[in-house]
XYZ file of C-alpha atoms in Angstrom:
382
model
C 214.627 20.411 -180.858
C 211.165 21.020 -182.156
C 209.760 18.995 -179.231
C 211.821 21.351 -176.966
C 210.355 24.492 -178.571
C 206.809 23.171 -178.205
C 207.369 22.099 -174.738
C 208.918 25.365 -173.819
C 205.880 27.150 -175.405
C 203.425 24.857 -173.444
C 205.358 25.429 -170.104
C 205.163 29.211 -170.633
C 201.391 29.025 -171.192
C 201.168 26.926 -167.969
C 203.200 29.609 -166.051
C 201.066 32.380 -167.421
C 197.891 30.444 -166.397
C 199.485 30.021 -162.887
C 200.290 33.700 -162.584
C 196.983 35.024 -163.757
C 194.958 32.711 -161.392
C 193.582 30.654 -164.168
C 195.367 27.661 -162.630
C 194.922 27.933 -158.906
C 197.801 26.823 -156.561
C 196.006 23.759 -155.246
C 195.642 22.358 -158.806
C 199.296 23.072 -159.359
C 200.131 21.159 -156.253
C 197.884 18.238 -157.237
C 199.496 18.116 -160.769
C 202.944 18.114 -159.215
C 202.113 15.247 -156.829
C 200.705 13.320 -159.659
C 203.330 13.865 -162.162
C 206.785 13.762 -160.511
C 206.997 9.916 -159.940
C 205.844 9.364 -163.582
C 208.579 11.835 -164.932
C 211.222 10.360 -162.785
C 210.370 6.854 -164.017
C 210.591 8.142 -167.684
C 213.946 9.619 -166.979
C 215.335 6.670 -165.261
C 214.056 3.971 -167.709
C 215.294 6.031 -170.632
C 218.851 6.062 -169.037
C 218.716 2.338 -168.387
C 217.703 1.600 -171.952
C 220.264 3.855 -173.505
C 223.121 2.480 -171.414
C 222.023 -1.138 -172.036
C 221.928 -0.335 -175.821
C 225.424 1.279 -175.687
C 226.612 -1.849 -174.039
C 225.389 -3.716 -177.051
C 222.468 -5.529 -175.385
C 219.890 -5.147 -178.095
C 222.438 -5.851 -180.848
C 223.262 -9.114 -179.270
C 219.699 -10.079 -178.633
C 218.730 -9.250 -182.220
C 221.839 -11.205 -183.695
C 220.789 -14.176 -181.430
C 217.350 -14.115 -183.018
C 218.940 -14.062 -186.593
C 220.812 -17.272 -185.714
C 217.966 -19.142 -184.078
C 215.742 -18.385 -187.023
C 217.803 -20.706 -189.150
C 217.709 -18.662 -192.150
C 213.819 -18.365 -192.451
C 212.648 -14.749 -192.943
C 209.266 -15.231 -191.536
C 210.659 -16.734 -188.366
C 213.147 -13.956 -187.944
C 210.374 -11.359 -188.490
C 208.030 -13.122 -185.798
C 211.010 -13.146 -183.377
C 211.617 -9.387 -183.947
C 207.914 -8.863 -183.389
C 208.239 -10.753 -180.025
C 211.152 -8.683 -179.037
C 209.403 -5.333 -179.883
C 206.398 -6.509 -177.775
C 208.525 -7.294 -174.635
C 210.564 -4.178 -175.224
C 207.566 -2.009 -175.356
C 205.690 -3.745 -172.496
C 208.522 -3.451 -169.969
C 210.777 -0.600 -171.247
C 208.165 1.678 -172.817
C 207.170 2.427 -176.476
C 209.771 5.190 -176.830
C 212.436 2.622 -176.030
C 211.293 0.435 -178.852
C 211.019 3.253 -181.220
C 214.335 4.873 -180.402
C 216.649 2.087 -179.620
C 215.153 -1.020 -181.205
C 214.371 0.510 -184.611
C 218.076 1.025 -185.745
C 218.875 -2.392 -184.362
C 216.368 -4.426 -186.319
C 217.119 -2.344 -189.418
C 220.703 -3.313 -188.838
C 219.936 -7.041 -188.439
C 217.850 -6.965 -191.622
C 220.544 -5.410 -193.682
C 223.129 -7.694 -192.292
C 221.130 -10.601 -193.440
C 220.318 -9.169 -196.749
C 216.749 -8.631 -196.055
C 214.528 -5.485 -196.732
C 214.429 -3.389 -193.501
C 211.019 -1.719 -193.858
C 208.730 -4.677 -192.706
C 210.914 -4.930 -189.583
C 210.973 -1.201 -189.056
C 207.233 -0.941 -189.574
C 206.628 -3.669 -187.039
C 208.561 -1.817 -184.321
C 206.612 1.488 -184.663
C 203.162 -0.091 -184.880
C 203.873 -2.541 -181.990
C 205.403 0.362 -179.986
C 201.979 1.943 -180.003
C 199.533 -1.021 -179.772
C 201.715 -3.154 -177.506
C 201.846 -0.301 -175.054
C 198.547 -1.263 -173.595
C 200.157 -4.180 -171.960
C 201.514 -2.932 -168.651
C 201.419 0.435 -166.708
C 205.167 1.066 -167.515
C 204.444 0.685 -171.163
C 203.237 4.219 -171.827
C 203.112 7.433 -169.966
C 199.314 7.395 -170.611
C 198.991 4.044 -168.702
C 200.883 5.412 -165.687
C 198.484 8.217 -165.544
C 195.482 5.998 -165.949
C 196.700 3.374 -163.285
C 196.229 5.793 -160.488
C 192.492 6.287 -161.379
C 191.703 2.592 -160.883
C 190.108 1.636 -157.581
C 193.058 -0.613 -156.731
C 196.177 0.951 -158.412
C 198.836 -1.536 -159.398
C 200.090 -3.711 -162.340
C 197.624 -6.577 -161.516
C 194.627 -4.405 -161.573
C 195.811 -2.859 -164.806
C 196.576 -6.148 -166.505
C 193.000 -7.424 -165.224
C 191.434 -4.388 -167.000
C 193.496 -4.181 -170.171
C 194.751 -7.729 -170.728
C 192.424 -8.959 -173.296
C 192.302 -5.612 -175.098
C 196.128 -5.583 -175.266
C 196.290 -9.196 -176.508
C 193.722 -8.434 -179.272
C 195.556 -5.187 -180.169
C 198.873 -7.011 -180.529
C 197.487 -9.966 -182.333
C 195.368 -7.901 -184.882
C 198.537 -5.661 -185.447
C 200.767 -8.520 -186.169
C 198.078 -10.061 -188.535
C 197.731 -6.899 -190.572
C 201.578 -6.362 -190.660
C 201.938 -9.892 -191.845
C 199.380 -9.352 -194.580
C 201.062 -6.102 -195.673
C 204.601 -7.582 -195.602
C 203.990 -11.096 -196.827
C 205.841 -10.830 -200.155
C 208.882 -9.257 -198.609
C 209.004 -11.808 -195.889
C 209.190 -15.016 -198.193
C 212.260 -16.920 -198.646
C 215.562 -17.627 -196.706
C 218.597 -15.860 -195.897
C 222.299 -16.527 -194.586
C 222.637 -15.581 -190.969
C 225.209 -12.883 -190.324
C 227.966 -13.392 -187.783
C 227.512 -12.033 -184.173
C 228.325 -8.360 -183.596
C 231.675 -7.340 -182.039
C 231.338 -6.248 -178.431
C 233.877 -3.744 -177.099
C 233.396 -4.653 -173.381
C 231.881 -8.042 -172.716
C 231.912 -7.389 -168.882
C 229.887 -4.263 -169.383
C 227.422 -6.128 -171.614
C 226.994 -8.844 -168.992
C 226.446 -6.514 -166.234
C 224.000 -4.406 -168.210
C 222.108 -7.454 -169.107
C 221.907 -8.624 -165.377
C 220.661 -5.236 -164.371
C 217.922 -5.150 -166.989
C 216.955 -8.895 -166.176
C 216.577 -7.934 -162.570
C 214.549 -4.801 -163.343
C 211.903 -6.256 -165.565
C 210.148 -8.198 -163.073
C 210.409 -5.458 -160.375
C 208.573 -3.097 -162.652
C 205.426 -5.337 -162.340
C 205.973 -6.331 -158.817
C 203.621 -3.563 -157.296
C 206.583 -1.532 -156.204
C 206.303 2.093 -157.519
C 207.961 1.792 -160.945
C 210.204 4.879 -160.423
C 211.979 3.159 -157.398
C 213.593 0.066 -159.139
C 214.112 2.145 -162.427
C 215.961 4.811 -160.466
C 218.229 2.286 -158.703
C 219.029 0.602 -161.980
C 219.908 3.842 -163.531
C 222.047 4.987 -160.826
C 223.886 1.552 -160.651
C 224.418 1.560 -164.436
C 225.708 5.099 -164.533
C 228.292 4.316 -161.800
C 229.460 1.249 -163.616
C 229.700 3.131 -167.022
C 231.616 6.010 -165.320
C 234.202 3.393 -164.215
C 234.264 1.264 -167.445
C 233.363 3.844 -170.201
C 233.064 7.329 -168.729
C 232.659 8.965 -172.067
C 229.343 7.217 -172.793
C 227.865 9.055 -169.673
C 226.619 12.353 -171.013
C 223.763 14.776 -170.415
C 222.031 13.793 -173.617
C 221.146 10.505 -171.910
C 218.477 12.362 -170.148
C 215.163 12.919 -172.025
C 214.846 16.572 -171.069
C 212.954 17.663 -174.072
C 210.198 14.932 -173.180
C 210.168 16.214 -169.548
C 209.893 19.913 -170.609
C 207.034 18.874 -173.092
C 205.113 16.625 -170.596
C 205.514 19.250 -167.831
C 204.060 22.108 -170.011
C 201.351 19.892 -171.232
C 199.992 18.974 -167.911
C 199.854 22.651 -166.851
C 198.158 23.779 -170.102
C 195.587 21.120 -170.046
C 194.949 21.834 -166.303
C 194.416 25.476 -167.275
C 191.975 24.614 -170.014
C 190.093 22.381 -167.591
C 189.582 25.321 -165.197
C 188.241 27.306 -168.033
C 185.478 24.721 -168.586
C 186.678 22.473 -171.433
C 185.435 19.414 -169.739
C 181.779 20.175 -170.489
C 182.557 20.503 -174.351
C 184.582 17.215 -174.142
C 181.894 15.350 -172.389
C 179.252 16.318 -175.010
C 181.484 14.776 -177.628
C 182.672 11.685 -175.917
C 179.391 10.708 -174.300
C 178.981 8.610 -171.384
C 177.978 5.007 -170.353
C 179.752 1.713 -170.173
C 177.778 -0.149 -172.956
C 179.766 -1.310 -176.007
C 178.456 1.435 -178.346
C 179.298 4.129 -175.695
C 182.872 2.688 -175.371
C 183.366 2.782 -179.080
C 182.283 6.332 -179.046
C 184.854 7.283 -176.504
C 187.588 5.247 -178.057
C 186.768 6.706 -181.458
C 186.954 10.250 -180.027
C 190.291 9.434 -178.461
C 191.521 7.916 -181.713
C 190.638 11.063 -183.532
C 192.134 13.276 -180.865
C 195.435 11.297 -180.851
C 195.875 11.536 -184.492
C 194.898 15.300 -184.521
C 196.984 16.608 -181.589
C 199.014 13.743 -179.994
C 198.022 10.837 -177.746
C 199.214 12.367 -174.476
C 197.187 15.686 -174.712
C 194.188 13.702 -176.060
C 194.339 11.316 -173.101
C 194.633 14.359 -170.672
C 191.663 16.201 -172.396
C 189.432 13.140 -172.245
C 190.538 11.712 -168.919
C 187.760 13.202 -166.719
C 185.008 11.836 -169.008
C 186.503 8.282 -168.536
C 184.834 7.870 -165.144
C 184.710 4.178 -164.849
C 187.266 1.362 -165.565
C 185.784 0.307 -168.749
C 185.583 3.917 -170.043
C 189.199 4.393 -168.840
C 190.278 1.251 -170.729
C 188.518 2.498 -173.907
C 190.228 5.814 -173.694
C 193.552 3.906 -173.445
C 192.783 1.891 -176.411
C 191.883 4.862 -178.473
C 195.018 6.937 -177.624
C 197.442 4.177 -177.656
C 196.366 1.645 -180.293
C 194.784 4.218 -182.429
C 197.922 6.297 -182.783
C 198.898 4.840 -186.171
C 197.745 7.436 -188.697
C 199.463 10.744 -188.380
C 203.156 11.281 -187.695
C 202.460 13.319 -184.663
C 199.859 11.015 -183.248
C 202.605 9.783 -180.892
C 206.031 10.917 -179.895
C 207.287 7.426 -180.476
C 206.402 7.605 -184.192
C 208.338 10.896 -184.710
C 211.302 9.361 -182.894
C 211.025 6.332 -185.039
C 211.088 8.256 -188.207
C 214.092 10.380 -187.158
C 215.991 7.028 -186.484
C 215.009 5.655 -189.875
C 216.239 8.801 -191.592
C 219.503 8.401 -189.636
C 220.017 4.843 -190.942
C 219.005 5.695 -194.575
C 215.584 4.008 -194.637
C 212.686 6.065 -196.116
C 208.979 5.717 -195.978
C 206.577 8.346 -197.235
C 204.049 9.721 -194.687
C 201.490 9.355 -197.191
C 201.917 5.565 -197.243
C 202.273 5.445 -193.587
C 198.937 7.261 -193.154
C 197.199 5.243 -195.568
C 198.325 1.927 -193.914
C 197.462 3.377 -190.583
C 194.055 4.606 -191.770
C 193.197 1.022 -192.814
C 194.552 -0.580 -189.608
C 193.787 1.682 -186.558
C 190.114 1.675 -186.760
C 189.941 -2.107 -186.934
C 192.461 -2.662 -184.107
C 190.645 -0.095 -181.872
C 187.103 -1.584 -182.682
C 188.226 -4.991 -181.820
C 190.311 -4.077 -178.729
C 187.414 -2.237 -177.178
C 185.028 -5.245 -177.158
C 186.284 -7.170 -174.055
C 185.881 -3.942 -171.968
C 182.165 -4.087 -172.264
C 181.902 -7.579 -170.843
């Protein structure tokens, strides 16, 4: 609800800016043309992920990982890490934070293991692994269209090595932090009970078909929307009570809409000149570190999406755009509000009775985020 309140406030500010002429009509039209396919994708992929989770898909996958790990805690943790990376890359960081977190906590508890190392892996990788594909993060979808050749291939060519470094360094730091908790063996728990196996199989097929389509070059909102409509139709037939308005991420849509309008108004008032003086210019490594560092600070100060929007116009080359994404995505590990996914993750942890102090979270992130960002920026300079 807090997100909805903030979003409504931002939307009100944007409307006032439009009515007073601060935000001219042509800029509003430009913002709408740019934003609607992105928000439509966010809505559709959220519905797909929620319904797939309701069918038990994530529970079954996690239970399968527990069995194939053969009772080795480190193996199970690494398999959960791999699942978090794939979930983030294809289904977005919010899906990993919201839907995967309670699943991995449940798997850890069912196998008699401490849940925090698994939960911490999901939230950190939700942020750092979101550099992998355009559909992994809302910021990536915005940035993709600023490339000379928009599309998944061009994005992967730009961000591939940076994403790989961010993921590997994240996993290495997490392994170091959690090494004592992950030692030893466990007795694998039995598979979860599935209420409707047909619905599970159908959902798995839809998701399996959707994943490659998201990186095929087709605008992501198209296959995601078709998948959402198909799943809604089948769920209305097999389990109508599960189809409800709360499936739609309306709070996020209101927040993002208000944010786009508000940032547009600030740019009309000349904010870009001030930001350019802070973020600098140039494609050499030091300049890219400067931009990524500015993005890291901005993300942890105000949230990664507004930080991206504020700095977007100074990211006037592919390398600088990549450095900006590294800063706002992989750098969002320090404050709770640096990423919406982090706040959603914490809500899910509280709901399942797992606690972590924000002080400890911030301290770990303060140690990890600068290292991850520093190393992940290096390939962009060459």
